[in-house]
Amino acid sequence: MTMEASVDARPPATPVNSLLTSPILPTLLKLALPNAIAMFGTALVAVAETSYIGRLGVEPLAAIALVFPFVMLTQMMSAGAMGGGVTSAVSRALGAGNRDRAANLALHAAIIGAGGGLFFTAMMLLFGRTFYALLGGSGEVLEQAMHYSQVLFSGAVSIWLVNTLASVVRGTGDMRVPSLVLIGVAIVQVTVGGGLGLGLFGLPKFGMRGVAAGQLAAFSLGALFLIWYLMSGRSRLTLTLRSFAFQRDMFLDILKVGAMSCLSPLQTVLAIVIFTRILAGYGTAVLAGYGMGSRLEFLLVPIAFAFGTASIPMVGMAMGAGLVARARRVAWIAAATAGLVVGLIGLVVAINPGLWVSLFTSDPGVAEAADSYFRWAGPGFGFFGAGVCLYFSSQGAAKVGGPVLAGTIRLVLVALGGWWFAASGAPAWTLFALVGTAMIVFGLSTALSVHLARWSK
């Protein structure tokens, strides 16, 4: 701590903006609010899309459940994982007063984003049918999944570019423009996807292909806008191709954070898939009750994401300017705030699960399972929110190894513990208690890793 305080005593060479000097909590809240609105809107789009896919029939509804984990993996890797690496690298360069390096990093990030999109396109077009079949898809359900998947993943580059370029803008400390872009993408996705999927507004009805086309069109427009915005001189960082040159160290600066961070969403998706398959053996009611709980989790993640992504440029710029102690204060304040907000919601539903469950079902068996889930897992939500936020803050400091390891511990605990409970015939509530315990272990492990990590410029 003494060394960090002495580092902070040196004023930054070139203050880029108020992120280096302004009060931490008010600034964090100001940056987090646009992110929270955008992420919450994105979550509602998923709910709306599921709603109108349900109008296409039971098979399409089952099909989207097969594709959804891979859509989430695409989004989480491009936005939260590699996107965090991009925001970290750009903000650290700006914090050090090197705007030319920041602009060059942004162009290298765009190349990485395009490469990531092409990888997902190739992987899902070549192996998508195999993946969905392994998850249990067959017959008409498998065909409907392929209709959606082939259209959506043919344009995965646009999804990656939107999230990558939005991360570049966030690295400058601007959260408003990326949030507005994501809200615009959401509106276009719902409108075009619903219109082409259901044949609304006089448009032809393309079913699942039409729904996917709405998302593809929305992200393509979003990518084009962000390219224009960054090259037009209207952003805080202007990109020019004339001075661009491939530089290995810039790719490494992004990938040393982003590539390792990509393990985190992969672990999250694996934990969900493994636990869902385990619970399937307990019957439909238990599985549906878990679905009620995981749906709320999905809506709470944007809160932790909002505070986490707001902390990345604050931590990154402080690290770039040599203000290490300030960077640590930002990380702890962001984690405490996210943990408090998410934790309060978790405690409310743990005390009165009916507030959430009654919105979706009146079936007594499902309601009983969902009540059990929230009572056992709800108290762990706050630890999970704080851990997720610290994961993002660690990206800003380019010290993400510890939080990723904490995610591995959570995955192993859920997988091995769930298997052992199921094999021994333990009641369903023990599995729900395992989920809550895994959240607590993840949060505490992440906090310990950040406390022990040596942050330096």
Tab-separated table of C-alpha atoms in Angstrom, residues 90-362:
chain	number	residue	atom	x	y	z
A	90	VAL	CA	-7.344	1.750	-25.058
A	91	SER	CA	-7.965	3.298	-21.649
A	92	ARG	CA	-4.468	2.450	-20.370
A	93	ALA	CA	-2.949	4.107	-23.453
A	94	LEU	CA	-5.088	7.212	-22.969
A	95	GLY	CA	-4.273	7.306	-19.259
A	96	ALA	CA	-0.581	7.403	-20.199
A	97	GLY	CA	-1.301	10.318	-22.560
A	98	ASN	CA	-0.527	8.319	-25.736
A	99	ARG	CA	-3.462	9.039	-28.063
A	100	ASP	CA	-1.669	7.733	-31.165
A	101	ARG	CA	-1.183	4.351	-29.515
A	102	ALA	CA	-4.830	4.327	-28.424
A	103	ALA	CA	-5.997	4.964	-32.003
A	104	ASN	CA	-3.713	2.263	-33.346
A	105	LEU	CA	-4.939	-0.156	-30.683
A	106	ALA	CA	-8.510	0.528	-31.809
A	107	LEU	CA	-7.701	-0.492	-35.384
A	108	HIS	CA	-5.975	-3.656	-34.189
A	109	ALA	CA	-9.062	-4.358	-32.052
A	110	ALA	CA	-11.280	-4.117	-35.137
A	111	ILE	CA	-9.122	-6.745	-36.855
A	112	ILE	CA	-9.431	-9.020	-33.819
A	113	GLY	CA	-13.192	-8.465	-33.799
A	114	ALA	CA	-13.542	-9.356	-37.459
A	115	GLY	CA	-11.409	-12.459	-36.890
A	116	GLY	CA	-13.527	-13.529	-33.935
A	117	GLY	CA	-16.696	-13.145	-35.980
A	118	LEU	CA	-15.299	-15.186	-38.854
A	119	PHE	CA	-14.299	-17.931	-36.407
A	120	PHE	CA	-17.850	-18.193	-35.054
A	121	THR	CA	-19.276	-18.149	-38.577
A	122	ALA	CA	-17.052	-21.035	-39.658
A	123	MET	CA	-17.574	-23.005	-36.449
A	124	MET	CA	-21.372	-22.747	-36.382
A	125	LEU	CA	-21.936	-23.252	-40.109
A	126	LEU	CA	-19.705	-26.337	-40.140
A	127	PHE	CA	-20.547	-27.881	-36.754
A	128	GLY	CA	-23.797	-26.224	-35.647
A	129	ARG	CA	-25.953	-29.267	-36.482
A	130	THR	CA	-23.609	-31.499	-34.467
A	131	PHE	CA	-23.684	-29.163	-31.460
A	132	TYR	CA	-27.477	-28.958	-31.429
A	133	ALA	CA	-27.837	-32.719	-31.828
A	134	LEU	CA	-25.529	-33.265	-28.843
A	135	LEU	CA	-27.839	-31.032	-26.788
A	136	GLY	CA	-30.757	-33.290	-27.682
A	137	GLY	CA	-32.107	-31.657	-30.837
A	138	SER	CA	-33.702	-33.906	-33.450
A	139	GLY	CA	-36.335	-33.913	-36.164
A	140	GLU	CA	-38.202	-30.675	-36.788
A	141	VAL	CA	-36.716	-29.017	-33.705
A	142	LEU	CA	-33.203	-29.537	-35.088
A	143	GLU	CA	-34.232	-28.211	-38.501
A	144	GLN	CA	-35.769	-25.076	-36.985
A	145	ALA	CA	-32.602	-24.527	-34.965
A	146	MET	CA	-30.552	-24.740	-38.146
A	147	HIS	CA	-32.836	-22.246	-39.935
A	148	TYR	CA	-32.166	-19.682	-37.214
A	149	SER	CA	-28.484	-20.523	-36.750
A	150	GLN	CA	-27.462	-20.448	-40.410
A	151	VAL	CA	-28.817	-16.949	-40.943
A	152	LEU	CA	-27.609	-15.480	-37.664
A	153	PHE	CA	-24.076	-16.868	-37.627
A	154	SER	CA	-23.488	-16.098	-41.289
A	155	GLY	CA	-23.145	-12.523	-40.061
A	156	ALA	CA	-21.334	-13.101	-36.760
A	157	VAL	CA	-18.728	-10.548	-37.878
A	158	SER	CA	-21.289	-7.768	-37.422
A	159	ILE	CA	-22.004	-8.879	-33.828
A	160	TRP	CA	-18.297	-8.925	-33.008
A	161	LEU	CA	-17.660	-5.564	-34.664
A	162	VAL	CA	-20.477	-3.841	-32.795
A	163	ASN	CA	-19.260	-5.105	-29.437
A	164	THR	CA	-15.577	-4.504	-30.264
A	165	LEU	CA	-16.045	-0.963	-31.547
A	166	ALA	CA	-18.412	-0.152	-28.670
A	167	SER	CA	-15.619	-1.311	-26.346
A	168	VAL	CA	-13.210	1.080	-28.091
A	169	VAL	CA	-15.580	3.978	-27.412
A	170	ARG	CA	-16.010	2.866	-23.784
A	171	GLY	CA	-12.232	2.914	-23.448
A	172	THR	CA	-12.358	6.679	-23.977
A	173	GLY	CA	-14.757	7.015	-21.042
A	174	ASP	CA	-17.823	7.533	-23.251
A	175	MET	CA	-20.612	5.168	-22.170
A	176	ARG	CA	-23.474	7.116	-23.733
A	177	VAL	CA	-22.829	6.429	-27.426
A	178	PRO	CA	-22.291	2.647	-27.059
A	179	SER	CA	-25.466	2.433	-24.960
A	180	LEU	CA	-27.496	4.388	-27.512
A	181	VAL	CA	-26.172	2.144	-30.288
A	182	LEU	CA	-27.155	-1.003	-28.395
A	183	ILE	CA	-30.616	0.398	-27.683
A	184	GLY	CA	-30.991	1.215	-31.391
A	185	VAL	CA	-29.828	-2.296	-32.299
A	186	ALA	CA	-32.413	-3.733	-29.904
A	187	ILE	CA	-35.244	-1.700	-31.417
A	188	VAL	CA	-34.328	-2.707	-34.980
A	189	GLN	CA	-33.933	-6.343	-33.942
A	190	VAL	CA	-37.384	-6.539	-32.362
A	191	THR	CA	-39.078	-4.663	-35.196
A	192	VAL	CA	-37.426	-6.357	-38.177
A	193	GLY	CA	-37.183	-9.784	-36.534
A	194	GLY	CA	-40.820	-9.744	-35.480
A	195	GLY	CA	-41.935	-8.418	-38.858
A	196	LEU	CA	-40.041	-10.958	-40.948
A	197	GLY	CA	-40.571	-13.816	-38.513
A	198	LEU	CA	-44.340	-13.440	-38.109
A	199	GLY	CA	-45.153	-11.662	-41.369
A	200	LEU	CA	-46.201	-8.389	-39.714
A	201	PHE	CA	-46.528	-4.955	-41.342
A	202	GLY	CA	-47.275	-6.583	-44.704
A	203	LEU	CA	-43.886	-8.316	-44.804
A	204	PRO	CA	-43.492	-11.929	-45.948
A	205	LYS	CA	-43.394	-14.555	-43.192
A	206	PHE	CA	-39.987	-16.275	-43.015
A	207	GLY	CA	-40.336	-17.930	-39.611
A	208	MET	CA	-37.103	-18.610	-37.755
A	209	ARG	CA	-35.006	-17.342	-40.652
A	210	GLY	CA	-36.851	-14.029	-40.458
A	211	VAL	CA	-36.307	-13.726	-36.710
A	212	ALA	CA	-32.565	-14.289	-37.168
A	213	ALA	CA	-32.502	-11.839	-40.081
A	214	GLY	CA	-33.771	-9.134	-37.736
A	215	GLN	CA	-30.812	-9.601	-35.419
A	216	LEU	CA	-28.395	-9.771	-38.351
A	217	ALA	CA	-29.760	-6.554	-39.879
A	218	ALA	CA	-29.687	-4.738	-36.543
A	219	PHE	CA	-26.064	-5.549	-35.766
A	220	SER	CA	-24.957	-4.810	-39.331
A	221	LEU	CA	-26.439	-1.318	-39.091
A	222	GLY	CA	-24.897	-0.873	-35.652
A	223	ALA	CA	-21.439	-1.857	-36.942
A	224	LEU	CA	-21.677	0.564	-39.875
A	225	PHE	CA	-22.684	3.404	-37.567
A	226	LEU	CA	-19.816	2.804	-35.139
A	227	ILE	CA	-17.286	2.638	-37.990
A	228	TRP	CA	-18.575	5.958	-39.286
A	229	TYR	CA	-18.627	7.483	-35.793
A	230	LEU	CA	-15.040	6.538	-34.983
A	231	MET	CA	-13.689	7.732	-38.341
A	232	SER	CA	-15.729	10.931	-38.606
A	233	GLY	CA	-13.907	12.852	-35.870
A	234	ARG	CA	-17.008	13.005	-33.646
A	235	SER	CA	-15.685	10.544	-31.052
A	236	ARG	CA	-13.039	11.224	-28.405
A	237	LEU	CA	-10.681	9.037	-30.435
A	238	THR	CA	-10.446	9.446	-34.216
A	239	LEU	CA	-9.354	6.489	-36.336
A	240	THR	CA	-7.379	6.978	-39.544
A	241	LEU	CA	-6.193	4.206	-41.823
A	242	ARG	CA	-3.352	6.256	-43.344
A	243	SER	CA	-0.997	5.844	-40.395
A	244	PHE	CA	-1.966	2.241	-39.597
A	245	ALA	CA	0.736	-0.445	-39.435
A	246	PHE	CA	0.521	-3.963	-38.026
A	247	GLN	CA	2.278	-4.087	-34.670
A	248	ARG	CA	2.606	-7.354	-32.785
A	249	ASP	CA	2.791	-5.725	-29.357
A	250	MET	CA	-0.603	-4.073	-29.854
A	251	PHE	CA	-2.289	-7.383	-30.623
A	252	LEU	CA	-0.609	-8.812	-27.522
A	253	ASP	CA	-1.720	-5.851	-25.390
A	254	ILE	CA	-5.349	-6.644	-26.206
A	255	LEU	CA	-5.098	-10.431	-26.293
A	256	LYS	CA	-3.222	-10.811	-23.003
A	257	VAL	CA	-6.440	-9.655	-21.334
A	258	GLY	CA	-9.115	-10.537	-23.893
A	259	ALA	CA	-7.982	-14.066	-24.782
A	260	MET	CA	-7.776	-15.203	-21.161
A	261	SER	CA	-11.053	-13.432	-20.391
A	262	CYS	CA	-12.767	-15.545	-23.063
A	263	LEU	CA	-12.417	-18.519	-20.711
A	264	SER	CA	-14.900	-16.874	-18.330
A	265	PRO	CA	-18.014	-16.912	-20.584
A	266	LEU	CA	-17.070	-20.387	-21.751
A	267	GLN	CA	-17.074	-21.521	-18.124
A	268	THR	CA	-20.415	-19.811	-17.517
A	269	VAL	CA	-22.093	-21.520	-20.474
A	270	LEU	CA	-20.610	-24.893	-19.513
A	271	ALA	CA	-21.898	-24.515	-15.951
A	272	ILE	CA	-25.415	-23.755	-17.223
A	273	VAL	CA	-25.429	-26.663	-19.690
A	274	ILE	CA	-24.045	-29.169	-17.170
A	275	PHE	CA	-26.393	-28.112	-14.384
A	276	THR	CA	-29.419	-28.122	-16.704
A	277	ARG	CA	-28.677	-31.690	-17.779
A	278	ILE	CA	-28.273	-32.766	-14.148
A	279	LEU	CA	-31.576	-31.190	-13.119
A	280	ALA	CA	-33.391	-32.765	-16.074
A	281	GLY	CA	-33.200	-36.041	-14.165
A	282	TYR	CA	-35.279	-34.551	-11.328
A	283	GLY	CA	-38.356	-34.041	-13.483
A	284	THR	CA	-40.046	-31.279	-15.432
A	285	ALA	CA	-41.243	-29.286	-12.410
A	286	VAL	CA	-37.762	-28.995	-10.880
A	287	LEU	CA	-36.219	-28.114	-14.238
A	288	ALA	CA	-38.886	-25.465	-14.843
A	289	GLY	CA	-38.368	-24.057	-11.343
A	290	TYR	CA	-34.656	-23.723	-12.028
A	291	GLY	CA	-35.600	-21.999	-15.291
A	292	MET	CA	-37.526	-19.370	-13.314
A	293	GLY	CA	-34.431	-18.724	-11.205
A	294	SER	CA	-31.952	-18.605	-14.061
A	295	ARG	CA	-34.236	-16.184	-15.897
A	296	LEU	CA	-33.929	-13.713	-13.017
A	297	GLU	CA	-30.172	-14.263	-12.936
A	298	PHE	CA	-30.072	-13.370	-16.630
A	299	LEU	CA	-31.808	-10.060	-15.872
A	300	LEU	CA	-29.487	-9.307	-12.933
A	301	VAL	CA	-26.239	-9.878	-14.829
A	302	PRO	CA	-26.651	-6.535	-16.698
A	303	ILE	CA	-26.418	-4.734	-13.343
A	304	ALA	CA	-23.038	-6.259	-12.548
A	305	PHE	CA	-22.006	-5.802	-16.196
A	306	ALA	CA	-22.984	-2.115	-16.073
A	307	PHE	CA	-20.827	-1.354	-13.027
A	308	GLY	CA	-18.052	-3.629	-14.264
A	309	THR	CA	-17.729	-2.087	-17.720
A	310	ALA	CA	-17.931	1.380	-16.164
A	311	SER	CA	-14.992	0.479	-13.932
A	312	ILE	CA	-12.739	-0.720	-16.788
A	313	PRO	CA	-11.850	2.719	-18.258
A	314	MET	CA	-11.614	4.243	-14.766
A	315	VAL	CA	-9.197	1.509	-13.664
A	316	GLY	CA	-7.386	1.435	-17.026
A	317	MET	CA	-6.751	5.166	-17.218
A	318	ALA	CA	-5.605	5.245	-13.602
A	319	MET	CA	-3.206	2.368	-14.278
A	320	GLY	CA	-1.899	4.053	-17.430
A	321	ALA	CA	-1.276	7.252	-15.478
A	322	GLY	CA	0.457	5.385	-12.652
A	323	LEU	CA	-2.387	5.989	-10.156
A	324	VAL	CA	-2.423	2.402	-8.897
A	325	ALA	CA	-4.050	3.063	-5.515
A	326	ARG	CA	-6.879	4.956	-7.214
A	327	ALA	CA	-7.361	2.047	-9.608
A	328	ARG	CA	-7.769	-0.327	-6.665
A	329	ARG	CA	-10.249	2.005	-4.955
A	330	VAL	CA	-12.331	2.105	-8.131
A	331	ALA	CA	-12.380	-1.712	-8.275
A	332	TRP	CA	-13.489	-2.151	-4.648
A	333	ILE	CA	-16.112	0.605	-4.764
A	334	ALA	CA	-17.576	-0.764	-8.008
A	335	ALA	CA	-17.689	-4.308	-6.610
A	336	ALA	CA	-19.302	-3.177	-3.358
A	337	THR	CA	-21.951	-1.185	-5.228
A	338	ALA	CA	-22.778	-3.986	-7.660
A	339	GLY	CA	-22.799	-6.568	-4.874
A	340	LEU	CA	-25.110	-4.421	-2.767
A	341	VAL	CA	-27.653	-3.822	-5.547
A	342	VAL	CA	-27.693	-7.412	-6.826
A	343	GLY	CA	-27.550	-8.800	-3.288
A	344	LEU	CA	-30.593	-6.812	-2.141
A	345	ILE	CA	-32.622	-8.228	-5.029
A	346	GLY	CA	-31.408	-11.715	-4.158
A	347	LEU	CA	-32.447	-11.299	-0.515
A	348	VAL	CA	-35.894	-9.985	-1.508
A	349	VAL	CA	-36.669	-13.001	-3.705
A	350	ALA	CA	-35.167	-15.341	-1.080
A	351	ILE	CA	-37.594	-13.959	1.508
A	352	ASN	CA	-40.585	-13.751	-0.866
A	353	PRO	CA	-40.013	-15.846	-4.032
A	354	GLY	CA	-43.618	-15.389	-5.109
A	355	LEU	CA	-42.889	-11.810	-6.164
A	356	TRP	CA	-41.026	-13.234	-9.172
A	357	VAL	CA	-42.438	-16.744	-9.619
A	358	SER	CA	-46.087	-15.614	-9.768
A	359	LEU	CA	-45.285	-13.585	-12.899
A	360	PHE	CA	-44.689	-16.772	-14.884
A	361	THR	CA	-46.587	-19.714	-13.436
A	362	SER	CA	-49.349	-20.827	-11.092
